[in-house]
PDB file of C-alpha atoms in Angstrom:
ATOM      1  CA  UNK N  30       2.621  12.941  -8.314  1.00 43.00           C
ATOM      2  CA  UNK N  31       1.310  10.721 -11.314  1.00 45.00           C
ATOM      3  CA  UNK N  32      -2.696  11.300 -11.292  1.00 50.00           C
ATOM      4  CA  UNK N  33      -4.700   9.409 -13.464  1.00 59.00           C
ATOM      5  CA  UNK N  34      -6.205  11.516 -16.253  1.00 66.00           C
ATOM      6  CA  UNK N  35      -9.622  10.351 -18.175  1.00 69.00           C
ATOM      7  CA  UNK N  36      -8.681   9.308 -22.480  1.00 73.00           C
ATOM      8  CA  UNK N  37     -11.425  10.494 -24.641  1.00 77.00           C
ATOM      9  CA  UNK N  38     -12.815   7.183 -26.624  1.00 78.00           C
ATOM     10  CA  UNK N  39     -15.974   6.520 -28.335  1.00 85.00           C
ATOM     11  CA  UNK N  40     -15.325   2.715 -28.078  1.00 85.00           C
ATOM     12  CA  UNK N  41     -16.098   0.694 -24.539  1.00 83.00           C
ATOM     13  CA  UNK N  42     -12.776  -0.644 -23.740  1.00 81.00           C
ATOM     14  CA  UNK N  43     -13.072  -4.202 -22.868  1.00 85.00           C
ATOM     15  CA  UNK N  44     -10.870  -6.886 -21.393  1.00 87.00           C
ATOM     16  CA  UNK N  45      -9.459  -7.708 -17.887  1.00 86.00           C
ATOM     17  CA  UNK N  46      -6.905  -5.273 -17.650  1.00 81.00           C
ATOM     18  CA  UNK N  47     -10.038  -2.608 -17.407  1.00 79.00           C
ATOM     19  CA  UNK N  48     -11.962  -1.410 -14.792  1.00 75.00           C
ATOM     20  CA  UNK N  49     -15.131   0.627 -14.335  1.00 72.00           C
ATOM     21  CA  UNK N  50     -16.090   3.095 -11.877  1.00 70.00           C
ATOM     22  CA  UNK N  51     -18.761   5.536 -10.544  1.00 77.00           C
ATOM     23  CA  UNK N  52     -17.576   9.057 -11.277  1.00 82.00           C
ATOM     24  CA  UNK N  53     -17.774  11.105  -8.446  1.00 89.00           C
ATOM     25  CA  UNK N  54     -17.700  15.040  -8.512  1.00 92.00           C
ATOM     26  CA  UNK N  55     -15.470  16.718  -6.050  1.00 96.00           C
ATOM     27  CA  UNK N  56     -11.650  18.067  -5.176  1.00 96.00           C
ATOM     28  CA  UNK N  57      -8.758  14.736  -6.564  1.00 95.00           C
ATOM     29  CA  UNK N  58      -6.626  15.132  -3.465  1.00 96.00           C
ATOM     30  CA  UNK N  59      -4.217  12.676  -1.767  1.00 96.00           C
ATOM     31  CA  UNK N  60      -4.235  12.316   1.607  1.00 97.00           C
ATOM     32  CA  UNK N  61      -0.345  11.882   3.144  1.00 97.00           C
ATOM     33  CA  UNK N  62      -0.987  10.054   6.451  1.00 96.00           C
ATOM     34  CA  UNK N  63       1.933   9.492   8.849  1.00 95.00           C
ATOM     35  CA  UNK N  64       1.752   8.657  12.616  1.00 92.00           C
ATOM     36  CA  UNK N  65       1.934  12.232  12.911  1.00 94.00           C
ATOM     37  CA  UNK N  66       0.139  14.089  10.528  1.00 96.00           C
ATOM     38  CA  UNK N  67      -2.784  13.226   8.085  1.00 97.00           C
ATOM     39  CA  UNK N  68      -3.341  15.806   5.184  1.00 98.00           C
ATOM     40  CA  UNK N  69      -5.267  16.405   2.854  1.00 98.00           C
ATOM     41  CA  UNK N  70      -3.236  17.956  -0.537  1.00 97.00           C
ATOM     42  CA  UNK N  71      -5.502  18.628  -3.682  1.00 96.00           C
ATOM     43  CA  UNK N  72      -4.051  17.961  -7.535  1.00 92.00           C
ATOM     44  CA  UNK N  73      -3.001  21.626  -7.503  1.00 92.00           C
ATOM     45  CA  UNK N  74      -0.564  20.989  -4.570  1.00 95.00           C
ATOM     46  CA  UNK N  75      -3.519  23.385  -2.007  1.00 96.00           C
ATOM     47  CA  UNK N  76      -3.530  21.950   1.487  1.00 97.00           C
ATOM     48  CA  UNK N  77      -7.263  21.210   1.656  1.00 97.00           C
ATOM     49  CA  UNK N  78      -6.795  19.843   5.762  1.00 98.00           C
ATOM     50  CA  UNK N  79      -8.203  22.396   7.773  1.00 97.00           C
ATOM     51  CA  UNK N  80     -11.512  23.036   4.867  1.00 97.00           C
ATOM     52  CA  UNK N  81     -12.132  19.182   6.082  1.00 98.00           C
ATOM     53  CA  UNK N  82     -11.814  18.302  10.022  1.00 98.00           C
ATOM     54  CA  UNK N  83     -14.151  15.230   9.622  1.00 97.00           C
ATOM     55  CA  UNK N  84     -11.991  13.833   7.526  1.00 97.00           C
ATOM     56  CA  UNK N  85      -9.055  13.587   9.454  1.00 97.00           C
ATOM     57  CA  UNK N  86     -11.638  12.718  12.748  1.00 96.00           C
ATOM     58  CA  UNK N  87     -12.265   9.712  10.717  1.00 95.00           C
ATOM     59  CA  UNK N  88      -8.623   8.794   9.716  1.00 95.00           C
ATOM     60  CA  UNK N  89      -7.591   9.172  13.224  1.00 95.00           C
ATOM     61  CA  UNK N  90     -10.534   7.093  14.353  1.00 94.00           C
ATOM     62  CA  UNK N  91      -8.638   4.285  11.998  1.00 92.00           C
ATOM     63  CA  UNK N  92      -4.981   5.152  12.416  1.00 91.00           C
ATOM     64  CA  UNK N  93      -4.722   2.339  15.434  1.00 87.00           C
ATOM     65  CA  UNK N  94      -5.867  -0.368  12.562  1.00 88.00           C
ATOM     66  CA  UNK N  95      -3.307   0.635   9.958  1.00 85.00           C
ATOM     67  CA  UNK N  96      -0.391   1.720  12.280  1.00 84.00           C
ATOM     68  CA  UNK N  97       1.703  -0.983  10.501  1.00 86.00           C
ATOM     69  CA  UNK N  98       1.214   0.543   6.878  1.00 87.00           C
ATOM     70  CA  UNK N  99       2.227   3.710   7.638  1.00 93.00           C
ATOM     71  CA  UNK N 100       3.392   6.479   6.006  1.00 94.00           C
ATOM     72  CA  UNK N 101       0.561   5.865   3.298  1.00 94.00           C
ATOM     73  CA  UNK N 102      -0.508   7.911   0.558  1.00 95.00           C
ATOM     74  CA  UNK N 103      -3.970   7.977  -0.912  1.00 95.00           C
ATOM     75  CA  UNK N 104      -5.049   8.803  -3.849  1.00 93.00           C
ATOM     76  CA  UNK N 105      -8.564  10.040  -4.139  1.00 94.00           C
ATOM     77  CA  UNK N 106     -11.546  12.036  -4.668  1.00 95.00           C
ATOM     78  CA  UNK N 107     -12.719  14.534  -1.737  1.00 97.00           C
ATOM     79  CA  UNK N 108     -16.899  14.869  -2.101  1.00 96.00           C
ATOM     80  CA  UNK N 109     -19.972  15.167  -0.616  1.00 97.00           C
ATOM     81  CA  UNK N 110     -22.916  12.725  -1.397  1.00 96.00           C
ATOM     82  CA  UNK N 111     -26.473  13.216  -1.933  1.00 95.00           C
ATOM     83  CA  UNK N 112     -26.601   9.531  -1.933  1.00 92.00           C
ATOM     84  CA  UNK N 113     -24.173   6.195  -2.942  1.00 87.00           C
ATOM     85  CA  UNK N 114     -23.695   7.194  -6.339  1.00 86.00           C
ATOM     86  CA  UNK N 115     -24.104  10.845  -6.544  1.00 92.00           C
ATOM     87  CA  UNK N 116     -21.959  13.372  -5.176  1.00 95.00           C
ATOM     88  CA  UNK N 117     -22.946  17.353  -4.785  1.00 96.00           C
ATOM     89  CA  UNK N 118     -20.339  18.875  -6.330  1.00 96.00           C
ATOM     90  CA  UNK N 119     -21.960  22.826  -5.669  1.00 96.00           C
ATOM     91  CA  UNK N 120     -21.366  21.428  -1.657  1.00 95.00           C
ATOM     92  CA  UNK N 121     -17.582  20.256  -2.315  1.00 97.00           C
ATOM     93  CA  UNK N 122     -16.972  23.834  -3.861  1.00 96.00           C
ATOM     94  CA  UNK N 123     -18.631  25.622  -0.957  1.00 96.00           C
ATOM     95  CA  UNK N 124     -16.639  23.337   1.775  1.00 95.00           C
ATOM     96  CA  UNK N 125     -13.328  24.480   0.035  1.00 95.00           C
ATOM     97  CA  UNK N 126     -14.080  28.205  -0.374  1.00 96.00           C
ATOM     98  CA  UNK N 127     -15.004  28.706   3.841  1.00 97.00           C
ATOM     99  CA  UNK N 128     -12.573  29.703   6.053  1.00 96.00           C
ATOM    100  CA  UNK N 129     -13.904  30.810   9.388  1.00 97.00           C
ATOM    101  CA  UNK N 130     -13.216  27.652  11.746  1.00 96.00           C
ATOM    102  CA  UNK N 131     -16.773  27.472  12.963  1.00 97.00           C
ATOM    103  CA  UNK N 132     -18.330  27.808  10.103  1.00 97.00           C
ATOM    104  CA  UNK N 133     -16.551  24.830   8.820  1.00 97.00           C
ATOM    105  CA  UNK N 134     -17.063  22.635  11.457  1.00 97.00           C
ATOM    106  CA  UNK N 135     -20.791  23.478  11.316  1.00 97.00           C
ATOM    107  CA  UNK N 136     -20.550  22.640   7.630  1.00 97.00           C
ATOM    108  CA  UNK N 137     -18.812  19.112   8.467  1.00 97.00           C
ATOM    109  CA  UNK N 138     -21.804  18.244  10.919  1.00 96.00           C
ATOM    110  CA  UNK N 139     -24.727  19.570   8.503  1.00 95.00           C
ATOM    111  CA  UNK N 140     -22.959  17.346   5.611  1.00 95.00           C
ATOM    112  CA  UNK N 141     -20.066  16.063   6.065  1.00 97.00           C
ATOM    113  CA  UNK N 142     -17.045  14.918   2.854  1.00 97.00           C
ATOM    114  CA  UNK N 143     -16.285  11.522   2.015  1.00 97.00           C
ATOM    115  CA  UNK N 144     -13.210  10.444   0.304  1.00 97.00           C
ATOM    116  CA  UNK N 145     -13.478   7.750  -1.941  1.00 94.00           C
ATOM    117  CA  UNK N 146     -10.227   6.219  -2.358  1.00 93.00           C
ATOM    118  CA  UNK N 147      -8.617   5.058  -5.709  1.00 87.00           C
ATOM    119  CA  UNK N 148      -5.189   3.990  -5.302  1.00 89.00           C
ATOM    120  CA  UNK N 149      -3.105   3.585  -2.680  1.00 90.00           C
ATOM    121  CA  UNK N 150       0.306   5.496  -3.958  1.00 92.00           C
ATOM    122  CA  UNK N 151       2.277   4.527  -0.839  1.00 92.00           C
ATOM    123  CA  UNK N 152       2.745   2.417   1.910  1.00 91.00           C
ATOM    124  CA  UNK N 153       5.333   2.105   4.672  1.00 91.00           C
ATOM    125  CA  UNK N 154       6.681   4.920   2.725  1.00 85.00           C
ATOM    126  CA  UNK N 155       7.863   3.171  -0.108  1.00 87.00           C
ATOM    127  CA  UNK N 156       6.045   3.742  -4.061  1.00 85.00           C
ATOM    128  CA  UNK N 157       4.090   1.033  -5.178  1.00 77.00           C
ATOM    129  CA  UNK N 158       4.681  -0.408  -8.717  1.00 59.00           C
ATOM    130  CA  UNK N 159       1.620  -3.058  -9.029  1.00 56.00           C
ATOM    131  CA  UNK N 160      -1.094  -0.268  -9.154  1.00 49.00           C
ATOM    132  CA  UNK N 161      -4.273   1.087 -11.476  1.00 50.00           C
ATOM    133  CA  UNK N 162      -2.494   2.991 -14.718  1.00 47.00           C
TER     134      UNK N 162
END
């Protein structure tokens, strides 16, 4: 999988082919979403699905809206927000270190992930070549 990884510069790039975003603190995962499965696969190749049950609530709460674009792959980043443009990156980090099955779910009620997509890698199954280098 080709992530994008940040350039070091001390110059502000400028011209259209740029774009600017918030940086948010938390897992880069992909999320591989079929009719049949949705999961949630971090930059190390870890299967972060089961750390994150409100996420895939909420995918399957859209999967009847994008049933024609599927298989789809995401490309994103996995965090928890304090607010719009800051994410709690100590939360993230606890999310993906529990493992009991109640605990997590209590954890996805008391402050629940977002995933704030970047890219869409895939759709109907097929790469996509017009997409953010």
């Amino acid at each position: 999988m080709d992530i994008m990884k940040p350039i070091a510069s001390e110059d502000i790039p400028i011209g259209k082919e740029w774009t600017y975003e918030v940086k948010y603190d938390g897992f880069r995962c992909t999320i591989h979403w079929t009719a049949e499965s949705i999961r949630l696969i971090s930059k190390n190749n870890k299967d972060l699905t089961a750390n994150f049950p409100e996420m895939i609530a909420a995918c399957q709460d859209l999967q009847t809206k994008i049933i024609p674009s599927l298989p789809l792959v995401l490309d994103g980043e996995l965090c928890v927000l304090n607010n719009s443009f800051q994410a709690n990156f100590g939360w993230i980090q606890k999310r993906g270190r529990l493992k009991n099955t109640g605990t997590i779910e209590k954890a996805a009620i008391q402050r629940p992930a977002t995933y704030m997509a970047f890219d869409l890698l895939q759709e109907k199954g097929s790469p996509l070549f017009e997409r953010k280098s």
